[in-house]
mmCIF file of C-alpha atoms in Angstrom:
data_model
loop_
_atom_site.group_PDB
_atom_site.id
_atom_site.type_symbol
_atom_site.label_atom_id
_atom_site.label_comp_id
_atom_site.label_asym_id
_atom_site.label_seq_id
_atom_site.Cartn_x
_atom_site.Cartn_y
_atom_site.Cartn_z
ATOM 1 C CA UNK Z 1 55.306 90.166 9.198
ATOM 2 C CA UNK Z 2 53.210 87.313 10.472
ATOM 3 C CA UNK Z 3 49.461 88.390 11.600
ATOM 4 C CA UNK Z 4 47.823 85.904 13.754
ATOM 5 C CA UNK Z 5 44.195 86.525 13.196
ATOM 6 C CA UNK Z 6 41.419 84.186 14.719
ATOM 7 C CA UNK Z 7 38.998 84.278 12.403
ATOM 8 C CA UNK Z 8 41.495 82.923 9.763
ATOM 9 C CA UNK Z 9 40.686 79.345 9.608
ATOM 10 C CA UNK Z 10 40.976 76.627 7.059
ATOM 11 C CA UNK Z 11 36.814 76.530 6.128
ATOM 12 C CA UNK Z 12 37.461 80.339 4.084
ATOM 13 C CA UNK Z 13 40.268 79.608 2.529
ATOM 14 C CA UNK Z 14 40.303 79.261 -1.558
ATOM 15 C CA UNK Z 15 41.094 75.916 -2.580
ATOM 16 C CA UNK Z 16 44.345 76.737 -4.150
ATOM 17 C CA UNK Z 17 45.351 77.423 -0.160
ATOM 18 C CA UNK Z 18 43.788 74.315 1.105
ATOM 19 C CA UNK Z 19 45.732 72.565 -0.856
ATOM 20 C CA UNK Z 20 49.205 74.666 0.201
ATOM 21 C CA UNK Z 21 48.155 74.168 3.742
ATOM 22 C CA UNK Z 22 47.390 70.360 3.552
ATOM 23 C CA UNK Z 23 51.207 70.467 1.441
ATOM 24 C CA UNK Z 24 52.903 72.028 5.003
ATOM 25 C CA UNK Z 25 51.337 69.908 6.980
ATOM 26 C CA UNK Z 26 51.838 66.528 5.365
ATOM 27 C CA UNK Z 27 55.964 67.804 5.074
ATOM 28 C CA UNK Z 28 56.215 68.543 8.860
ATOM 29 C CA UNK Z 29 53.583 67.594 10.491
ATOM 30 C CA UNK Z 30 52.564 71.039 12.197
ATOM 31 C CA UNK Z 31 49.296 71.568 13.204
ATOM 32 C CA UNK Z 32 46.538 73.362 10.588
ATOM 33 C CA UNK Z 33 47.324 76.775 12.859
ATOM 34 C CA UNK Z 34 50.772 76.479 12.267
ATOM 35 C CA UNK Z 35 50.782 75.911 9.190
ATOM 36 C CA UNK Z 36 48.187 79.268 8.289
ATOM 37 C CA UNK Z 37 50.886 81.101 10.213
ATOM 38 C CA UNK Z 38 53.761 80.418 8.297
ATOM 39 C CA UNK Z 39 51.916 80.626 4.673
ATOM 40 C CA UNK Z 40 50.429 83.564 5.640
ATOM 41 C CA UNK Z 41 53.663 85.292 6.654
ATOM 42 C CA UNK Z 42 55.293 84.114 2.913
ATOM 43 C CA UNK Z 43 52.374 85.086 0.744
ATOM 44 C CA UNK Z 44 51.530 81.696 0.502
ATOM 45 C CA UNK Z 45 54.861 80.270 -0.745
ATOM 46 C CA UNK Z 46 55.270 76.602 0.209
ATOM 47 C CA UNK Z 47 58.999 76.732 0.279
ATOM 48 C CA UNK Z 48 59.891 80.019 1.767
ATOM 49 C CA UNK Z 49 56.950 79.296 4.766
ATOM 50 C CA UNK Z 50 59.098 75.589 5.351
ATOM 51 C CA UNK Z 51 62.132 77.389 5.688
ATOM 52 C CA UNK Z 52 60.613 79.701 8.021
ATOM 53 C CA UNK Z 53 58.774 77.315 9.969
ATOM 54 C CA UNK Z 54 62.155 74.981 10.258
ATOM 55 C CA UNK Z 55 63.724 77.999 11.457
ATOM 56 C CA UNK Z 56 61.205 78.755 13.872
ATOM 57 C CA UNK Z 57 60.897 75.168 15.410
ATOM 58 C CA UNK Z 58 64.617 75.119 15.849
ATOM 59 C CA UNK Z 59 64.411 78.595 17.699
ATOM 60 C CA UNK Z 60 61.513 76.752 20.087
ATOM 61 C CA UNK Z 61 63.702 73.450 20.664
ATOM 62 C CA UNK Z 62 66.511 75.939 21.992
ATOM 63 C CA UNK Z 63 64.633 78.115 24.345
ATOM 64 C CA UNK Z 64 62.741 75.047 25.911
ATOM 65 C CA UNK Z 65 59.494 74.484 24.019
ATOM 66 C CA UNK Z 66 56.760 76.179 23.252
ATOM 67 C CA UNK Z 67 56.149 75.206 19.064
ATOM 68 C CA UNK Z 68 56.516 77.273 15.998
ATOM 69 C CA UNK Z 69 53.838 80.153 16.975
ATOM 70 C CA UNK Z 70 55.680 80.301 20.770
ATOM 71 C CA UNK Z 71 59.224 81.197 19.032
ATOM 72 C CA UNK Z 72 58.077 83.720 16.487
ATOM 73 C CA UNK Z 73 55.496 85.420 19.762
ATOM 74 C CA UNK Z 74 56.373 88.239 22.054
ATOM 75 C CA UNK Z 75 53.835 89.092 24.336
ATOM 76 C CA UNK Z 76 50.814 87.389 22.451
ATOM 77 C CA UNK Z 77 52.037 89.013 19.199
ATOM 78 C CA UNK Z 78 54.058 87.750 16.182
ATOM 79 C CA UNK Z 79 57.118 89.390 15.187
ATOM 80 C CA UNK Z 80 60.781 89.765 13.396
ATOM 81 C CA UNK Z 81 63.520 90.693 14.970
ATOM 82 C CA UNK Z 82 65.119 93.105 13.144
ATOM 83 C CA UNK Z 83 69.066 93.827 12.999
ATOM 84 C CA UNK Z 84 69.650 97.139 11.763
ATOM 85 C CA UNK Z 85 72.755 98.016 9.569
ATOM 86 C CA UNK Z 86 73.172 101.939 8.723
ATOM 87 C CA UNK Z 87 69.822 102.775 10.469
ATOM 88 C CA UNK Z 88 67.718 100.533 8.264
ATOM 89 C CA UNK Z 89 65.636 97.137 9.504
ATOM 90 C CA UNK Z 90 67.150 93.893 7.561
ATOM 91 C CA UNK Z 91 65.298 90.866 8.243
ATOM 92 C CA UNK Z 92 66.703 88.034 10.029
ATOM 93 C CA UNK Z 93 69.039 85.270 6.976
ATOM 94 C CA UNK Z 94 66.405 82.289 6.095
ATOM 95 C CA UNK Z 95 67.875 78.872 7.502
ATOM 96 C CA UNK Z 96 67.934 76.902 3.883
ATOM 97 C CA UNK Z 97 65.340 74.966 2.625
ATOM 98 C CA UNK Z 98 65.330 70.585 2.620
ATOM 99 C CA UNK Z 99 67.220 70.408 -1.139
ATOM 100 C CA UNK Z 100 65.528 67.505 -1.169
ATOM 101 C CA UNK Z 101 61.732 69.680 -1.084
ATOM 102 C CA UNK Z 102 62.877 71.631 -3.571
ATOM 103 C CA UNK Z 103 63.501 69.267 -6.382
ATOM 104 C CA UNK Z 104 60.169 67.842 -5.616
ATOM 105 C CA UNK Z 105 58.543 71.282 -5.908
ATOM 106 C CA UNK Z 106 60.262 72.178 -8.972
ATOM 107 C CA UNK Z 107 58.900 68.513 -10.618
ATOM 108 C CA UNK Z 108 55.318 68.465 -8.839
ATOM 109 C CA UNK Z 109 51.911 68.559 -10.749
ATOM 110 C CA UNK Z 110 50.797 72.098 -9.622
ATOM 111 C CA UNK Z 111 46.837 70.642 -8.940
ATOM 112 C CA UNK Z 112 48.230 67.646 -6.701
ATOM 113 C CA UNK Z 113 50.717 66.558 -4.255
ATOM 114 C CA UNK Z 114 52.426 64.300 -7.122
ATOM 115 C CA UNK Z 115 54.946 64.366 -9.454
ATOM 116 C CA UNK Z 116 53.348 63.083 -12.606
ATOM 117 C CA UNK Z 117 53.698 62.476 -16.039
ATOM 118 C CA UNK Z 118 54.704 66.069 -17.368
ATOM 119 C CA UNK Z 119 56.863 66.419 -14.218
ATOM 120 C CA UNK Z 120 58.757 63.020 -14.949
ATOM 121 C CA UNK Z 121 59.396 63.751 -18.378
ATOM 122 C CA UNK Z 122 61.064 67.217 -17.215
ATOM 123 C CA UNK Z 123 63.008 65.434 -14.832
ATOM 124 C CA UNK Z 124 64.198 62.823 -17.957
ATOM 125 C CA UNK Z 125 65.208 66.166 -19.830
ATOM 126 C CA UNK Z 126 67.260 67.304 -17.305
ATOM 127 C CA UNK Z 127 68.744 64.329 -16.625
ATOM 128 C CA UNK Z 128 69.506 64.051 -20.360
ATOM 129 C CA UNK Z 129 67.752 60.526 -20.629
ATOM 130 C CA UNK Z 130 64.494 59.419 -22.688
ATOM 131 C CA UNK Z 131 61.696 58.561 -20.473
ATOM 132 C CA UNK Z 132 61.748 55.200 -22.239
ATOM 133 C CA UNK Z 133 64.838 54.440 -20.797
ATOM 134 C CA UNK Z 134 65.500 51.298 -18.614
ATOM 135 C CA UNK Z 135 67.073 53.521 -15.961
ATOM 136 C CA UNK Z 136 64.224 55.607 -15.276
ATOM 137 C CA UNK Z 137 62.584 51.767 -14.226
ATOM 138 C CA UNK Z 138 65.402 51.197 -12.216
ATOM 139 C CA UNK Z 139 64.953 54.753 -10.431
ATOM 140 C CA UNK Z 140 61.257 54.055 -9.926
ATOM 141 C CA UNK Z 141 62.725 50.701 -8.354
ATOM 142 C CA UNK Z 142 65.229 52.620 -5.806
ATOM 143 C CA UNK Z 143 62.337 54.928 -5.477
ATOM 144 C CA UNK Z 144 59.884 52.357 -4.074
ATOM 145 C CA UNK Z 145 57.015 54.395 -6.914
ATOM 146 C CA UNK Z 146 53.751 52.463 -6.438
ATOM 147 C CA UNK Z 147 52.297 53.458 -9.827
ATOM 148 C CA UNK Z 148 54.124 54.123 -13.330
ATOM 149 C CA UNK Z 149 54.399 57.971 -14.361
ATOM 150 C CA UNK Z 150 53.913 58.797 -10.336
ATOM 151 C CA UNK Z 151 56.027 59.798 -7.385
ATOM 152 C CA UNK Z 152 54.319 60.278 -4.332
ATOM 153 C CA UNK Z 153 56.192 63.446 -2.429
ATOM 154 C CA UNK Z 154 57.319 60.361 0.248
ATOM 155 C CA UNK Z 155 58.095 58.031 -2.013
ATOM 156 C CA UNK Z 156 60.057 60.696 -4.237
ATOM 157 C CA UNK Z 157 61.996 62.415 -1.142
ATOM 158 C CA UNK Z 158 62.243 59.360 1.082
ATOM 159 C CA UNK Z 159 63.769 57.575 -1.843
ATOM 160 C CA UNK Z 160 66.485 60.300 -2.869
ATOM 161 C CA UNK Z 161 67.375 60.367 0.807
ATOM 162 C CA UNK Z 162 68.267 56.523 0.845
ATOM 163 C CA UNK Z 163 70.135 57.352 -2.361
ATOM 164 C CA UNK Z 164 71.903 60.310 -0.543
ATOM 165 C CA UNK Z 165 71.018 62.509 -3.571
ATOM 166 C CA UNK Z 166 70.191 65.878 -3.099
ATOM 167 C CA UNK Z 167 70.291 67.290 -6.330
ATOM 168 C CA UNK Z 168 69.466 66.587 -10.446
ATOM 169 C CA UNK Z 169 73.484 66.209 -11.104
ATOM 170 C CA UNK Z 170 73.885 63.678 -8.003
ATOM 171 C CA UNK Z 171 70.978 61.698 -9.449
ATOM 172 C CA UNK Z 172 72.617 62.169 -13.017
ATOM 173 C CA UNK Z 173 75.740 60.684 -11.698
ATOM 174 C CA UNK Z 174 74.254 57.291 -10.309
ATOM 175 C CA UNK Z 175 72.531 56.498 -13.761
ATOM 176 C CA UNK Z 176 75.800 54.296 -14.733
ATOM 177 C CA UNK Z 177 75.442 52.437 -11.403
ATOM 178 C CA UNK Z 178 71.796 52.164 -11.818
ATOM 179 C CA UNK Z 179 73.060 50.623 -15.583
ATOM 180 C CA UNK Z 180 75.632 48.372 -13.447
ATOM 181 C CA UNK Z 181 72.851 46.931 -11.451
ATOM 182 C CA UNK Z 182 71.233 45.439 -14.103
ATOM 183 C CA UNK Z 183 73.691 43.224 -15.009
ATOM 184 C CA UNK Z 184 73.597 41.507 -11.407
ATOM 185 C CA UNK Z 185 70.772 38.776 -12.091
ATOM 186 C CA UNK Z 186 69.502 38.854 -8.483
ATOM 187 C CA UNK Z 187 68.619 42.870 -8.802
ATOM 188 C CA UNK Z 188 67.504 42.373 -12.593
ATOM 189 C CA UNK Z 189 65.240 39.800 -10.955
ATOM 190 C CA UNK Z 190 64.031 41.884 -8.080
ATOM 191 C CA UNK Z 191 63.326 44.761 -10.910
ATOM 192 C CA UNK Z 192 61.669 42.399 -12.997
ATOM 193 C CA UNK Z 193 59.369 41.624 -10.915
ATOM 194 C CA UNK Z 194 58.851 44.854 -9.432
ATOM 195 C CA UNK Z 195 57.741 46.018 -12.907
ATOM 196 C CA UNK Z 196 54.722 43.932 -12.697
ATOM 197 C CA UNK Z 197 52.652 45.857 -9.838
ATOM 198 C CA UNK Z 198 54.793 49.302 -11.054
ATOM 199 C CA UNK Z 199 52.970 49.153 -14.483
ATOM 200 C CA UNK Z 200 49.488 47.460 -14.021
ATOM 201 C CA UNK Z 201 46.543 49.913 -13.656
ATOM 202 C CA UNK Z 202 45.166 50.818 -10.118
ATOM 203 C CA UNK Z 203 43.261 48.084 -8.702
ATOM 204 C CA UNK Z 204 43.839 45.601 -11.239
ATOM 205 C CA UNK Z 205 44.950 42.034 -10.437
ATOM 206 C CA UNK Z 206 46.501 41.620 -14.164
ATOM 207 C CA UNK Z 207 48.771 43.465 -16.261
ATOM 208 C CA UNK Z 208 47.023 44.990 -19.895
ATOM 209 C CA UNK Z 209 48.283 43.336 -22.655
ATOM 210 C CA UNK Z 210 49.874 46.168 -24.720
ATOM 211 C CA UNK Z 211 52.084 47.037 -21.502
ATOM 212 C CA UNK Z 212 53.211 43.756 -20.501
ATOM 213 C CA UNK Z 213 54.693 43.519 -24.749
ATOM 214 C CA UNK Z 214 55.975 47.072 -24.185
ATOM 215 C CA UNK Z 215 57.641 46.351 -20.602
ATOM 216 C CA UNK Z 216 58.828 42.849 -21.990
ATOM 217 C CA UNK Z 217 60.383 44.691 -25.339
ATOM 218 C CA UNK Z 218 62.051 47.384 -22.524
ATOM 219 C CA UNK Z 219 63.720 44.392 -20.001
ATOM 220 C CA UNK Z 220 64.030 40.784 -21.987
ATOM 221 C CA UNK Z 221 64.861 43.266 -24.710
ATOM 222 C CA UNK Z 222 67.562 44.684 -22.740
ATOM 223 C CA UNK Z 223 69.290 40.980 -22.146
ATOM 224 C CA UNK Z 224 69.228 40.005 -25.081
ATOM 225 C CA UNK Z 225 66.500 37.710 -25.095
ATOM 226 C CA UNK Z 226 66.286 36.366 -28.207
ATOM 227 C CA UNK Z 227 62.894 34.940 -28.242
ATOM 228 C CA UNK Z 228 61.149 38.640 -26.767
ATOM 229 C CA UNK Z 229 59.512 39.562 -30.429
ATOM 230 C CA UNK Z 230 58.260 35.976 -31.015
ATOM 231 C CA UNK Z 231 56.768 35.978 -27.656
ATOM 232 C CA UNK Z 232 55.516 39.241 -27.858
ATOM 233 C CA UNK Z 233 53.774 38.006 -31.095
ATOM 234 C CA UNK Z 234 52.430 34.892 -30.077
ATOM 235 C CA UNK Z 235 50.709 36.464 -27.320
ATOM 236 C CA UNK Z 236 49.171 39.401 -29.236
ATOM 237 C CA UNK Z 237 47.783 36.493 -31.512
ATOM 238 C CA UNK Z 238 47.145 33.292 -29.205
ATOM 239 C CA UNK Z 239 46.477 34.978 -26.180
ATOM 240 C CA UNK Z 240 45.464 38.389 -26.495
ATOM 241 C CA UNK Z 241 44.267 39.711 -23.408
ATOM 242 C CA UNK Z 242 46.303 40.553 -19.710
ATOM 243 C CA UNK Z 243 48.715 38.803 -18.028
ATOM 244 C CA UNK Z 244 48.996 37.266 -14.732
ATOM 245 C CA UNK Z 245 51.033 37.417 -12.431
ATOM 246 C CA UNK Z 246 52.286 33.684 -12.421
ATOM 247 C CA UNK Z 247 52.475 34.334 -16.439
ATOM 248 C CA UNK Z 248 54.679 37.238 -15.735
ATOM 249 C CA UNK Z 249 57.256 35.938 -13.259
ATOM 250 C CA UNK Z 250 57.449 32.634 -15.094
ATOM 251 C CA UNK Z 251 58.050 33.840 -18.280
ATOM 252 C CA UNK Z 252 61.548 35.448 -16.496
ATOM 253 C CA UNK Z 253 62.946 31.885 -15.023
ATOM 254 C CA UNK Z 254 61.802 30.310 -18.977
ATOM 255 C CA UNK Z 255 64.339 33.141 -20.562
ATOM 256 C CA UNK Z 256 66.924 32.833 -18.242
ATOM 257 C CA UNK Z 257 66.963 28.776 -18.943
ATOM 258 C CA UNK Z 258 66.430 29.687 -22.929
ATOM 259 C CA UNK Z 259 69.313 31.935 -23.984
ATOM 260 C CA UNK Z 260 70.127 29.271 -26.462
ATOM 261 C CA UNK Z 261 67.683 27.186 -28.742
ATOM 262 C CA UNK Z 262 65.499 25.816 -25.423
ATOM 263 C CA UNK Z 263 67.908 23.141 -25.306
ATOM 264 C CA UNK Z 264 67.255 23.404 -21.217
ATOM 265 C CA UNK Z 265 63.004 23.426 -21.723
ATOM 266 C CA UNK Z 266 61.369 20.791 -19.888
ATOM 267 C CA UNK Z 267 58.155 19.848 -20.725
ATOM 268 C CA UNK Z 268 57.269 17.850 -17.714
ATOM 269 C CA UNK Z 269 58.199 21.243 -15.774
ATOM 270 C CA UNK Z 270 55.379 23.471 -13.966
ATOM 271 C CA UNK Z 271 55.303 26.443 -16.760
ATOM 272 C CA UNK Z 272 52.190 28.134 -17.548
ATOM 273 C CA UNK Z 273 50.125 26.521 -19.837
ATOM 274 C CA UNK Z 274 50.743 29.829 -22.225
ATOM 275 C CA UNK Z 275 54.602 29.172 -21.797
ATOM 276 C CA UNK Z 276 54.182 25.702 -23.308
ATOM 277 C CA UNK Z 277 51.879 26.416 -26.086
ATOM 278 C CA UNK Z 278 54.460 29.047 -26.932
ATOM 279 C CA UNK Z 279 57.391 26.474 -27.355
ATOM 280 C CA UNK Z 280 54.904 24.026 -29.331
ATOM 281 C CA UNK Z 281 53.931 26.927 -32.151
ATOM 282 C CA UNK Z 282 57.963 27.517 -32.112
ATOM 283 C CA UNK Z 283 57.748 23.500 -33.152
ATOM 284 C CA UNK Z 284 55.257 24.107 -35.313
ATOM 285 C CA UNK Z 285 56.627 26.749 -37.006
ATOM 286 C CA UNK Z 286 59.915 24.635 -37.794
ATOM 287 C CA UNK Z 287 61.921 26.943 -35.539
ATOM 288 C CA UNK Z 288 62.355 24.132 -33.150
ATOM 289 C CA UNK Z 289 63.286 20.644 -33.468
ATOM 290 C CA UNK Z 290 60.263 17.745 -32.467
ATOM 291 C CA UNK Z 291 60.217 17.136 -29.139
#
């Protein structure tokens, strides 16, 4: 039964409930009283206090107003209404809770609103994929994820929603689309370049060495490119520290026009400076002809 007690506020609450109530507010947008009401009431279980709280609100919108607290009151105190089968109370069915909530509280970090690294890679085992795998890029692309090994509660449930997936063998289902997709150059393109800011560390301008190779390995790698390992050497040698973004998205248009032997390189053309001494060590190395 819900108690509604006024000296419960938000200052003398542990932090592990802070946290819970800043969870129920950020999903619905209640108020912090609403929110105490509803934890308190499921003994502080974020998704049984949603489904009560949805429940609630939809009670309010049908009897004319009033919020969450106003349709679980009766005369200043809050209540269940109780049916009673063979002379014993049984609690009012729970409306079901968002789908969409609960896979991101099954995933999430349990210290922070996220779904992080050891989250991700339980998500990869039960979708039966490596976490290395292209298509968990392209899901962080449909997913709109600021930040590699992160998904922000909104970016993880506003995404699914656009993907009208609502459960781990939905989402398991579109990985061969998601596969599709990158054969369309346009949407390689877009996730090309979408990899850039997705990998690079918060609040860097450049992208560290060692991940540009590895994220260059994971998409040139995956068409074909068959220049990626001597680029990925020359750079580690010649260059050796991060990559811009002009670098980057460059480096994308030069592989597309160099399936072949370069035949289609132009040296009068406006490539990076690093993109041209690339094709002269291929020179110089006798894997290209003279210019």
């Amino acid at each position: 039964m819900f108690r509604s007690r006024k000296n419960d506020d938000v200052s003398r609450l542990t932090r592990q409930q802070k946290e819970r109530v800043k969870q129920f507010v950020g999903s619905t947008g209640a108020s912090e009283r609403d929110a105490l009401a509803a934890l308190q009431g499921s003994e502080w279980e974020v998704a049984a206090a949603l489904a009560r709280y949805q429940g609630g609100t939809a009670t309010a919108a049908r009897g004319g107003g009033g919020g969450f607290l106003a349709a679980l009151t009766g005369h200043g105190r809050l209540h269940y209404h109780h049916q009673h089968q063979g002379g014993q109370a049984v609690p009012p069915q729970q409306p079901p809770v968002d789908p969409i909530q609960e896979l991101f509280l099954r995933y999430k970090d349990p210290d922070s609103d996220m779904i992080l690294a050891d989250g991700i890679s339980q998500l990869c085992e039960d979708l039966q994929v490596e976490p290395q795998d292209i298509v968990m890029l392209v899901l962080s692309w449909h997913l709109n994820a600021a930040t590699m090994c992160e998904y922000s509660r909104h970016e993880f449930t506003s995404g699914l929603r656009s993907l009208r997936v609502t459960s781990v063998d939905a989402l398991k289902a579109l990985l061969p689309s998601f596969r599709r997709e990158l054969q369309d150059e346009n949407v390689f393109r877009q996730i090309y370049n979408f990899a850039f800011a997705w990998a690079k560390e918060k609040g860097q301008k450049c992208l560290a060495l060692d991940t540009a190779v590895g994220m260059w390995q994971l998409l040139l790698g995956y068409r074909s490119w068959p220049h990626v390992d001597h680029w990925c050497d020359f750079v580690r040698v010649q260059h050796n520290k991060a990559i811009s973004k002009d670098t980057w998205s460059q480096l994308f248009e030069f592989s597309r026009l160099t399936q072949g032997q370069l035949e289609q390189y132009d040296e009068g053309g406006a490539w990076p400076y690093l993109i041209d001494e690339f094709v002269d060590s291929l020179r110089a190395a006798g894997s290209l002809p003279p210019a």
